[in-house]
mmCIF file of C-alpha atoms (C1' of nucleotides) and ligand atoms in Angstrom:
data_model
loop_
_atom_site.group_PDB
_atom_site.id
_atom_site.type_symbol
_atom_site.label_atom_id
_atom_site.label_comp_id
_atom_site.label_asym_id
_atom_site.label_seq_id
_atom_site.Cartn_x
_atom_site.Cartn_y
_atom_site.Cartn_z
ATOM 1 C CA UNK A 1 2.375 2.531 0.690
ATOM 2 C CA UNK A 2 3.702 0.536 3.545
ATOM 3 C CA UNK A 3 -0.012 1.210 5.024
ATOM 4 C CA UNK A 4 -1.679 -2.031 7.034
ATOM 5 C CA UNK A 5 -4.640 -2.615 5.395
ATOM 6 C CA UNK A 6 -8.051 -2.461 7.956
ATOM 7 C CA UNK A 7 -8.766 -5.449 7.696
ATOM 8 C CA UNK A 8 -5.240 -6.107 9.675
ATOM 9 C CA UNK A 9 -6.247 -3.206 12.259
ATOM 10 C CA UNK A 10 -9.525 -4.742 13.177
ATOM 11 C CA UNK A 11 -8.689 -8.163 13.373
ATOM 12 C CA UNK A 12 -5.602 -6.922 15.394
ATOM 13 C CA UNK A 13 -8.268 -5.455 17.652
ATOM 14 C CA UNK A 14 -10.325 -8.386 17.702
ATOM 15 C CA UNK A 15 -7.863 -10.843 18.687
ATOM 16 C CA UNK A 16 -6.629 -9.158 21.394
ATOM 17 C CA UNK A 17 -9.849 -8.308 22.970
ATOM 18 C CA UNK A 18 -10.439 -12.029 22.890
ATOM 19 C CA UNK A 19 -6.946 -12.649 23.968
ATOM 20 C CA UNK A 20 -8.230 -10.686 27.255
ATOM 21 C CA UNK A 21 -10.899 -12.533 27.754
ATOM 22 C CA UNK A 22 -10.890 -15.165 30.924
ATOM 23 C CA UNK A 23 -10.231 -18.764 29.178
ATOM 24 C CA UNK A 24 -13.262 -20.736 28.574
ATOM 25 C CA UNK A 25 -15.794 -17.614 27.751
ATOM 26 C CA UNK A 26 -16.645 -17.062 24.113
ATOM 27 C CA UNK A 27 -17.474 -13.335 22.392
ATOM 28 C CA UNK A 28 -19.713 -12.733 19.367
ATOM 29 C CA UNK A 29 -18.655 -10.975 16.311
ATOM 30 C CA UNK A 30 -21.756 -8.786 17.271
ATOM 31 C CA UNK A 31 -20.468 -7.740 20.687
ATOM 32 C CA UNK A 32 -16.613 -6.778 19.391
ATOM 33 C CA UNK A 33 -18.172 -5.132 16.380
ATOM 34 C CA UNK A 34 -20.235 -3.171 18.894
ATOM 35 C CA UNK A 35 -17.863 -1.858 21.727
ATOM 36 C CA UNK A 36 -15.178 -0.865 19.175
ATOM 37 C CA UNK A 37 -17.715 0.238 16.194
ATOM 38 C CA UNK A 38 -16.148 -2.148 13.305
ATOM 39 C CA UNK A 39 -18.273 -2.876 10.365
ATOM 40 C CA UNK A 40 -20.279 -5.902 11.621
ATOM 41 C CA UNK A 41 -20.237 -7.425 8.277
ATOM 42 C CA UNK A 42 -16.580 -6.948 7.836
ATOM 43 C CA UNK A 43 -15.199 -7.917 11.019
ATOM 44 C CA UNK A 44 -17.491 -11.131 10.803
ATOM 45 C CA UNK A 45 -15.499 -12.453 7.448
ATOM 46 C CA UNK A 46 -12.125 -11.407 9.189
ATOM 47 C CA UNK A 47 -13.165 -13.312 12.055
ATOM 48 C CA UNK A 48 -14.121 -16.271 9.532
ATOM 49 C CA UNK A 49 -10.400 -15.856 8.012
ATOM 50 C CA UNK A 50 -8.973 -16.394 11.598
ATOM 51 C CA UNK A 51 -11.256 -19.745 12.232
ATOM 52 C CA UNK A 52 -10.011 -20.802 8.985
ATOM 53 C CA UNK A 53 -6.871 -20.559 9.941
ATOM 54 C CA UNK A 54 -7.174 -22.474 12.806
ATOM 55 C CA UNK A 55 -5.955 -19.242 15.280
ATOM 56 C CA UNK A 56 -9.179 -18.438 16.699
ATOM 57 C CA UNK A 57 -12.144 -21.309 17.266
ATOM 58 C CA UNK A 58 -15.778 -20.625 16.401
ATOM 59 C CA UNK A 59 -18.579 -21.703 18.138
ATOM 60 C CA UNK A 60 -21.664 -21.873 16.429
ATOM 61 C CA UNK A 61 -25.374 -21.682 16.947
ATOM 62 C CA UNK A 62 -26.845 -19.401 20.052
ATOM 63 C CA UNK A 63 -24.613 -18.642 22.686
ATOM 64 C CA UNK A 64 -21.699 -19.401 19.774
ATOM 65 C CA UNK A 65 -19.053 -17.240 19.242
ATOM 66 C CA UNK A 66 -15.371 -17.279 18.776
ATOM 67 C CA UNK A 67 -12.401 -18.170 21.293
ATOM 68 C CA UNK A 68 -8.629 -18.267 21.250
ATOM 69 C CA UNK A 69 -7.215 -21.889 20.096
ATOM 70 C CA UNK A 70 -4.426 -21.224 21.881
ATOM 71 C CA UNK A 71 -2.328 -19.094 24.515
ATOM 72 C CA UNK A 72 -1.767 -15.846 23.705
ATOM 73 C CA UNK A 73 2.222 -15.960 24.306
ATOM 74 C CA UNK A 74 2.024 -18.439 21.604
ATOM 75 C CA UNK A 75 0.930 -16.198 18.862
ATOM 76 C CA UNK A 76 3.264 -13.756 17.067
ATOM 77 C CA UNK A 77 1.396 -11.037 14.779
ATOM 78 C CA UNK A 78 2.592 -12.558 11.664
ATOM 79 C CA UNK A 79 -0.037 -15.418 12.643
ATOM 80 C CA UNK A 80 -2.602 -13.058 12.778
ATOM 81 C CA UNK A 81 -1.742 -10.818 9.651
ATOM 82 C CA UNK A 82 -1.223 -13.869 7.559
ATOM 83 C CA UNK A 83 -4.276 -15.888 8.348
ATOM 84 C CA UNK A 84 -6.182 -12.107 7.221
ATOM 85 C CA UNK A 85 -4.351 -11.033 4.482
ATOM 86 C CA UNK A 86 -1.929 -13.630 3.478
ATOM 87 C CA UNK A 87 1.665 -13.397 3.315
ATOM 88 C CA UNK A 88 3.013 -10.248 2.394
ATOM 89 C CA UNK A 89 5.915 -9.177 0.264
ATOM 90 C CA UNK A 90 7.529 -5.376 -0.041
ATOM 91 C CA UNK A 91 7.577 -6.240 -3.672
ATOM 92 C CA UNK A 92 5.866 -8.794 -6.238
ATOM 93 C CA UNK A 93 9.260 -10.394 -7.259
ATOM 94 C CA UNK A 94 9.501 -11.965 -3.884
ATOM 95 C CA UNK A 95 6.266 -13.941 -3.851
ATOM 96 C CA UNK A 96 7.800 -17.217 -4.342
ATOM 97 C CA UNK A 97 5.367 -17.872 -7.362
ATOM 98 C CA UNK A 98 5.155 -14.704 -9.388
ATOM 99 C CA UNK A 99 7.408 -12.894 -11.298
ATOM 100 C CA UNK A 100 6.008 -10.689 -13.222
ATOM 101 C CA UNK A 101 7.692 -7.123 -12.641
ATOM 102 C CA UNK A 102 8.746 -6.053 -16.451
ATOM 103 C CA UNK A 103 11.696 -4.804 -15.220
ATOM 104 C CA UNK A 104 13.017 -7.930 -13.297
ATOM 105 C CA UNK A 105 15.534 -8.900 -15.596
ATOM 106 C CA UNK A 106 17.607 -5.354 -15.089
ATOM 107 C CA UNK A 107 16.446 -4.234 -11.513
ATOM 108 C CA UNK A 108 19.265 -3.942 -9.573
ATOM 109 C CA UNK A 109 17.402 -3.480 -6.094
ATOM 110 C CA UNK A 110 16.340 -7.173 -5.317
ATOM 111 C CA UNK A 111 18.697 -8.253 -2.930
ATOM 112 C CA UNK A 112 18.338 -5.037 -1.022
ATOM 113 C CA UNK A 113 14.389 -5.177 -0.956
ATOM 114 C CA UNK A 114 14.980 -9.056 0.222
ATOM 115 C CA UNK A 115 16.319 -7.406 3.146
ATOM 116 C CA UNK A 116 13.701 -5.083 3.623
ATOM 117 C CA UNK A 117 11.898 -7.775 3.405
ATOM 118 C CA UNK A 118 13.204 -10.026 5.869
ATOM 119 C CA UNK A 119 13.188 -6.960 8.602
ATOM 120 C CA UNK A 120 9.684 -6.160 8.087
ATOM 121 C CA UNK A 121 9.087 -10.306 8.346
ATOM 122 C CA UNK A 122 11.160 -10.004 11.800
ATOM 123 C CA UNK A 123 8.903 -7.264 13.399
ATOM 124 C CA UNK A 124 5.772 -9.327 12.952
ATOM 125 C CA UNK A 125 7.059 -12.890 14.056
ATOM 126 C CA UNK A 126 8.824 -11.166 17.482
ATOM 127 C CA UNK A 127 5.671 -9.460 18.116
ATOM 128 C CA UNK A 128 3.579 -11.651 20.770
ATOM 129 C CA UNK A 129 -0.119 -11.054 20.785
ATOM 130 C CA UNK A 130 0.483 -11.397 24.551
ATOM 131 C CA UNK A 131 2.595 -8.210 24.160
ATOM 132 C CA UNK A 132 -0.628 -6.016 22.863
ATOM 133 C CA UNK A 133 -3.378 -7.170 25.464
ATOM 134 C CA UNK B 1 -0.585 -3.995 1.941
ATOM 135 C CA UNK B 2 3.077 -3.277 3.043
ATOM 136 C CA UNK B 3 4.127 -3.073 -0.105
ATOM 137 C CA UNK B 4 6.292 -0.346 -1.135
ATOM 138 C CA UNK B 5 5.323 1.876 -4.209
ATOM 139 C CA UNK B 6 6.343 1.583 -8.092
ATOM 140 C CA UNK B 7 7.406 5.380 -7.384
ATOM 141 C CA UNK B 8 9.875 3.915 -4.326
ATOM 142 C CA UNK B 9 11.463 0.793 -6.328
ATOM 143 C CA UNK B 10 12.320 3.338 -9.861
ATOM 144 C CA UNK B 11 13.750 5.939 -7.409
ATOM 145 C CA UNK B 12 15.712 3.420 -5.681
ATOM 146 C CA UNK B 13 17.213 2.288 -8.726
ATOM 147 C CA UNK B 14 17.672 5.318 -10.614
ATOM 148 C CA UNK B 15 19.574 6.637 -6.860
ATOM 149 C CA UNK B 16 21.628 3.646 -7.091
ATOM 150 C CA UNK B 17 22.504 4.064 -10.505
ATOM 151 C CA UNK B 18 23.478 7.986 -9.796
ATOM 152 C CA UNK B 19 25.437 6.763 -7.082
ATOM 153 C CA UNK B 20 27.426 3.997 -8.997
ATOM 154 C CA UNK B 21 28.797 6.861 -11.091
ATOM 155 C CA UNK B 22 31.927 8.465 -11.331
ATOM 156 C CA UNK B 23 31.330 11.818 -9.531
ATOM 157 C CA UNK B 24 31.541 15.158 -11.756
ATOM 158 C CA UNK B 25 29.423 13.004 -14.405
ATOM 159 C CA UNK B 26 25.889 13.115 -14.771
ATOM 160 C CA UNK B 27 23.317 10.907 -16.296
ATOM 161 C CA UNK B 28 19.898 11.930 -17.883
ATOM 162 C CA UNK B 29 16.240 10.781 -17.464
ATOM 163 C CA UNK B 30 16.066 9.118 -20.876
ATOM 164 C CA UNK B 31 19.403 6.922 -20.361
ATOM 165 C CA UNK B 32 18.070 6.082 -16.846
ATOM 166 C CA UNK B 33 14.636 4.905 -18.714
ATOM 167 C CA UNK B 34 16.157 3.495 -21.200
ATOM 168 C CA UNK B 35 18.442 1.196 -19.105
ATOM 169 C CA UNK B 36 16.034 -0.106 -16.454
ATOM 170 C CA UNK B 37 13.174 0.043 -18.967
ATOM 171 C CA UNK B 38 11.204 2.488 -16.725
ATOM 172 C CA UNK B 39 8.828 4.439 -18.185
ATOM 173 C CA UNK B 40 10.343 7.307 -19.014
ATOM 174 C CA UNK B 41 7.581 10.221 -18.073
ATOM 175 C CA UNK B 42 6.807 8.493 -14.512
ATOM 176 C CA UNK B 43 11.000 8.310 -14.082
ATOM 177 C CA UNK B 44 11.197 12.098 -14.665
ATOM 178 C CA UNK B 45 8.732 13.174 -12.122
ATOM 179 C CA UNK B 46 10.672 11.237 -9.708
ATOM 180 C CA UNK B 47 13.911 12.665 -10.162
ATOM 181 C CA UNK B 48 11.714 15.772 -10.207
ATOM 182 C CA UNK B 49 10.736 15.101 -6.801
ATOM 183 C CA UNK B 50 14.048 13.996 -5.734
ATOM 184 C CA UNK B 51 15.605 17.064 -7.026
ATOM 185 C CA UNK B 52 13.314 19.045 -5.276
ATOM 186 C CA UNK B 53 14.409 17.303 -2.017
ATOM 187 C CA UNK B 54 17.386 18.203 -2.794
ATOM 188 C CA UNK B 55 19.170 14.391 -2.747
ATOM 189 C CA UNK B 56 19.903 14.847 -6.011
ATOM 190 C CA UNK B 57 21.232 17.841 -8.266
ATOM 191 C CA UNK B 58 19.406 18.601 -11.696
ATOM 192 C CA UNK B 59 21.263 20.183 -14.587
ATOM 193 C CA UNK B 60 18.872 21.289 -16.985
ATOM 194 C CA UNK B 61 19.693 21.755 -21.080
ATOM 195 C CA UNK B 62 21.619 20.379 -23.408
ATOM 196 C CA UNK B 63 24.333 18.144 -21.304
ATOM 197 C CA UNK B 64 22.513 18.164 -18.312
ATOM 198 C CA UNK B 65 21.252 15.143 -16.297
ATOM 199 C CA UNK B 66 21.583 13.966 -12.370
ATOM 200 C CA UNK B 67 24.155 13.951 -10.061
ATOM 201 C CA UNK B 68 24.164 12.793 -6.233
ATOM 202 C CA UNK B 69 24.438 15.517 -3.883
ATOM 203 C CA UNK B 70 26.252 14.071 -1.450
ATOM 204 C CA UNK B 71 28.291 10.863 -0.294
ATOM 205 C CA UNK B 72 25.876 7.098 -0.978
ATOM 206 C CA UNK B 73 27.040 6.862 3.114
ATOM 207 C CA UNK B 74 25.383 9.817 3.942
ATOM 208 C CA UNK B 75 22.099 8.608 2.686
ATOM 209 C CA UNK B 76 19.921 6.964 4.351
ATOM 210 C CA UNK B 77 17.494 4.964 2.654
ATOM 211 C CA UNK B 78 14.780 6.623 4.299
ATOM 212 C CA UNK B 79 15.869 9.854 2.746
ATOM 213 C CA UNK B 80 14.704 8.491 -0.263
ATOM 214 C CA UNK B 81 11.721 7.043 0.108
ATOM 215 C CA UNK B 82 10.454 10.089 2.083
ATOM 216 C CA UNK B 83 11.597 11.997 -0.721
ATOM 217 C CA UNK B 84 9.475 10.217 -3.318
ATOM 218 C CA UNK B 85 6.664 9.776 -1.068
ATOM 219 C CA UNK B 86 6.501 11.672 1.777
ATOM 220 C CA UNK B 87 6.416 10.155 5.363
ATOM 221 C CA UNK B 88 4.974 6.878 5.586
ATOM 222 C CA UNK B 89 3.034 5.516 8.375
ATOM 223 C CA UNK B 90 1.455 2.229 8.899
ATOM 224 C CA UNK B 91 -1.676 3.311 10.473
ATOM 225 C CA UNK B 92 -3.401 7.276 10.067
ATOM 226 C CA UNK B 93 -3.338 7.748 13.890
ATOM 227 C CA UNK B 94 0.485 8.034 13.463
ATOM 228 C CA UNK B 95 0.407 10.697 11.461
ATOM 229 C CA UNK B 96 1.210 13.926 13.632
ATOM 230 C CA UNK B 97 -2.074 16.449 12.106
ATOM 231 C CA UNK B 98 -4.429 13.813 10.857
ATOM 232 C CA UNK B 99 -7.115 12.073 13.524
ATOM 233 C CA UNK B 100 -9.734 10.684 10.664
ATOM 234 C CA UNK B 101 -9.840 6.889 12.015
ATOM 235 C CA UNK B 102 -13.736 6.803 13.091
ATOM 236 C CA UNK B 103 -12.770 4.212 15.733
ATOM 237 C CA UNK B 104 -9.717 6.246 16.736
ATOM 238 C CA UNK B 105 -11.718 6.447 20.459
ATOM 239 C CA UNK B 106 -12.154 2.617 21.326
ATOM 240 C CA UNK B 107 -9.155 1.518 20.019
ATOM 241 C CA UNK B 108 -6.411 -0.617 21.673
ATOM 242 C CA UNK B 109 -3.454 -0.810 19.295
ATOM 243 C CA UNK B 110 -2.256 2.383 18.620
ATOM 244 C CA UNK B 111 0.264 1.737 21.301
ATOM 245 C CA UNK B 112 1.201 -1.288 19.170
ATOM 246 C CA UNK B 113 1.478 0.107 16.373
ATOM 247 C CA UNK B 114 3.107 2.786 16.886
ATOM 248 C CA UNK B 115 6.184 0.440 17.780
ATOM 249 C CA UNK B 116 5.268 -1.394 14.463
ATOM 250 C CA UNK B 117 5.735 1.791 13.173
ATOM 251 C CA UNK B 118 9.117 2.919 15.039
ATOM 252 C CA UNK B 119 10.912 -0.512 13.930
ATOM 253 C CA UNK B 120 9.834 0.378 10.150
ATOM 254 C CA UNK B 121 11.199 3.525 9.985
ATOM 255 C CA UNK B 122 14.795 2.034 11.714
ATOM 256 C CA UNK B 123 14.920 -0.296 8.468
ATOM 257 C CA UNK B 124 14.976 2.232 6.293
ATOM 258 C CA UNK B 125 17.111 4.847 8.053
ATOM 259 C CA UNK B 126 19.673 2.212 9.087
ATOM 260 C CA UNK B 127 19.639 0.898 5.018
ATOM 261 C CA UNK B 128 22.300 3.890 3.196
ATOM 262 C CA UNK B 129 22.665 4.087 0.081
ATOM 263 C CA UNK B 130 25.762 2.676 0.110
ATOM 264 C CA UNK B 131 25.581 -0.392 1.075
ATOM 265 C CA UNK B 132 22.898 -1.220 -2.196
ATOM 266 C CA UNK B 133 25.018 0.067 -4.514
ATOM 267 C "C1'" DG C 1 -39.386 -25.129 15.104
ATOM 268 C "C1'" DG C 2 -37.227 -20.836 15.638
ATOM 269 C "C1'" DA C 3 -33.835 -17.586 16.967
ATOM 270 C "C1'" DA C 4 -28.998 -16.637 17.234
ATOM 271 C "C1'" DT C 5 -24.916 -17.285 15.455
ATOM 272 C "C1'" DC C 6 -21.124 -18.455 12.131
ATOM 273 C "C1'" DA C 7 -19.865 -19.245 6.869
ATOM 274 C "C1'" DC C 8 -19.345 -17.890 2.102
ATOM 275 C "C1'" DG C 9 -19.349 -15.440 -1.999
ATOM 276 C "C1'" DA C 10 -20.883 -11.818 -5.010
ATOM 277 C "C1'" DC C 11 -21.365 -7.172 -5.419
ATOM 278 C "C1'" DT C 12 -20.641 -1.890 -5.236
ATOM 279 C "C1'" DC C 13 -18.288 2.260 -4.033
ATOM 280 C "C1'" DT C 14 -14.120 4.772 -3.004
ATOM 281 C "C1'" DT C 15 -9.332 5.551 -2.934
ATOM 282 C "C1'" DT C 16 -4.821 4.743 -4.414
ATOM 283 C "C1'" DC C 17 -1.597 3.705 -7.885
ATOM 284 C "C1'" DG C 18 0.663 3.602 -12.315
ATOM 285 C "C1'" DG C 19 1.117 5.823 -16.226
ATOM 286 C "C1'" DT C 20 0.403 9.512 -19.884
ATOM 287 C "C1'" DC C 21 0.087 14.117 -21.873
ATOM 288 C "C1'" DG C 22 0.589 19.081 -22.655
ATOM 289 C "C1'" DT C 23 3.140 22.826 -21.784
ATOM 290 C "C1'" DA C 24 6.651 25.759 -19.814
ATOM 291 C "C1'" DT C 25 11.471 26.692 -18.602
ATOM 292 C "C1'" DT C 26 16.451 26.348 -18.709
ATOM 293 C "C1'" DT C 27 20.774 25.741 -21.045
ATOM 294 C "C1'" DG C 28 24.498 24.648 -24.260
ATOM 295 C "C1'" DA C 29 25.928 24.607 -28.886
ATOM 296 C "C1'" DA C 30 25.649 25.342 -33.868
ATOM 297 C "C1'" DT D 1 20.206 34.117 -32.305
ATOM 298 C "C1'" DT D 2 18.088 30.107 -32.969
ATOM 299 C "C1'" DC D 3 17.218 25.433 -31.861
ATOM 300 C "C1'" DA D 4 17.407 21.115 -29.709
ATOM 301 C "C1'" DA D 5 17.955 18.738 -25.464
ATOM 302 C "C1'" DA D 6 16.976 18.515 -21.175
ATOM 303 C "C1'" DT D 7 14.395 19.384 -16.534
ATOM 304 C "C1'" DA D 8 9.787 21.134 -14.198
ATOM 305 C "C1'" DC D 9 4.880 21.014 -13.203
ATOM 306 C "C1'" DG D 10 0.299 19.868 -13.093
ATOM 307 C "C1'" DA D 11 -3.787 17.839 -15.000
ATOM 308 C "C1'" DC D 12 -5.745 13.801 -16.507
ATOM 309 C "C1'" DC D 13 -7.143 8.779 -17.098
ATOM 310 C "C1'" DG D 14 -7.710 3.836 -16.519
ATOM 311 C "C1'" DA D 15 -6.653 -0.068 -13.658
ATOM 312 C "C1'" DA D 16 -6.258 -2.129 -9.372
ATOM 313 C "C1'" DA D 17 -6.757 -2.545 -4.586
ATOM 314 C "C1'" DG D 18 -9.306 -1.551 -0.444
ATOM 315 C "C1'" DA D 19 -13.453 -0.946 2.372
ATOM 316 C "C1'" DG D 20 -17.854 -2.056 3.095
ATOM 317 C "C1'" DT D 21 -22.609 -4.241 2.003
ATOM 318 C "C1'" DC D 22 -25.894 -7.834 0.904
ATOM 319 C "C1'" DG D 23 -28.094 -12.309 0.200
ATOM 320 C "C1'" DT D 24 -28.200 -16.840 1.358
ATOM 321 C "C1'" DG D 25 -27.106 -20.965 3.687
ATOM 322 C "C1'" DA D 26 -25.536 -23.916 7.660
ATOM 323 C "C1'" DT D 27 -25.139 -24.995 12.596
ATOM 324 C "C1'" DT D 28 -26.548 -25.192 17.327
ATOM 325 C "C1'" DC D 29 -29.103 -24.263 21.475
ATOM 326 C "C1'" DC D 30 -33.525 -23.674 23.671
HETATM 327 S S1 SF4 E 1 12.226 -6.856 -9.845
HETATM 328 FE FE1 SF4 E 1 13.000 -4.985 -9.004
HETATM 329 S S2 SF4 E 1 11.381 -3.674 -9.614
HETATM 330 FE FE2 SF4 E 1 10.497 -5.587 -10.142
HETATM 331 S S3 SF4 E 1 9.475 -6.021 -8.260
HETATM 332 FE FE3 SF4 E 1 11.382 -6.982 -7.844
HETATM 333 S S4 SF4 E 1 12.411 -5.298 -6.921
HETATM 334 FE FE4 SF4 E 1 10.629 -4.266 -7.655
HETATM 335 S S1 SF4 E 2 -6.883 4.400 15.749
HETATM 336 FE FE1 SF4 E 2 -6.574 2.259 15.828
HETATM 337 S S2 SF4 E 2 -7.703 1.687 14.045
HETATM 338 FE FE2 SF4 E 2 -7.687 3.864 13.800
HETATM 339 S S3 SF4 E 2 -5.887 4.056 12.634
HETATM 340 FE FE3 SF4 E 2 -5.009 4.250 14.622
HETATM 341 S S4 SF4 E 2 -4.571 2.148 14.991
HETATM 342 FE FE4 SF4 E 2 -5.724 1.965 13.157
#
DNA sequence: GGAATCACGACTCTTTCGGTCGTATTTGAA
DNA sequence: TTCAAATACGACCGAAAGAGTCGTGATTCC
């Protein structure tokens, strides 16, 4: 419960070590997986999530790899954790799509996990990658 | 991920319901199942658990039921949840014994996280119980 | 053309979570 | 004193989520 997910930790990692990179120089899935010993094939389809998502840029083919699209002082966490995971909600009644809790009709804690909610949502958007590097 | 337990969201409103009562009255399991449509045996090893924490009083036999220990203001919301579930933390580095992260050497967030971490735990110990009931 | 790299999806294994059950204990009242 | 109503505890199970692996294909540089 309340637990970030690997997936979150690693690309955390990830990003940041290409964050500290010197602008214009790619890295490989292969080398980050190396120097911090992530699951190759695992941190490659997190890395795929973040091209997808437009944060980081892939270059493929030799000498390929992946770069950051844009400054690192431009990038709160949220960015990162929801181009890996997706958004995230504290509870399934506040996905704006699904409600199905059996109990929603006499739960009496919604408002206050909305709040929750929108404190854990703070955290990750004032969070700057440029903070972590 | 980050989303907070079945456990967490029937103790929260079974605590808010204790609270909302007059005090000197207490309210059983079964009414508090019954009510919120929670299931009744999960419910009653909560309250077990928060009885055992001492947040909330048990008065066993015929009559007996729940009652809040002390004031909703003097509860925290924290109180609760580490009741149900025990300290929470976002990452395992965080917690104090436990070191079984294999890439707990080469990592670079646990700094970050750890602040993740510090601005969780001031939600829920700035939440009381008062203010959700 | 071939090696290095990214891209994608299916799959398995493990852990966590939600929920149930059996049984014991306490207590008030008939 | 007996019984029913209530809490207390732990074991158990099935479902779901999480972590990790594998196979295959596409792109790019040399
Ligand atoms: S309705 Fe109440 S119980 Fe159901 S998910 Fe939302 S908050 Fe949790
Ligand atoms: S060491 Fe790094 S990766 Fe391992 S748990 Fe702590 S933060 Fe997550």
């Amino acid at each position: 419960m309340l637990r970030l997910s690997k997936r979150v930790e690693y690309g955390l990692i990830a990003v940041r070590h290409i964050a500290a990179l010197h602008v214009g120089t790619v890295v490989t899935a292969k080398e980050i997986s190396d120097r911090y010993h992530i699951p190759f094939d695992l941190l490659a389809k997190i890395l795929q999530r973040l091209s997808k998502s437009g944060l980081v840029i892939a270059q493929h083919g030799v000498k390929g790899g992946y770069s950051l699209s844009k400054s690192p002082d431009q990038i709160p966490l949220s960015l990162i954790v929801n181009a890996i995971e997706g958004r995230q909600v504290v509870a399934v009644c506040i996905s704006e799509k699904n409600e199905d809790c059996r109990i929603s009709e006499t739960c009496t804690i919604k408002s206050s996990l909305f709040k929750i909610q929108n404190n854990v949502d703070q955290i990750f958007s004032t969070m700057l990658l440029s903070e972590i590097v």
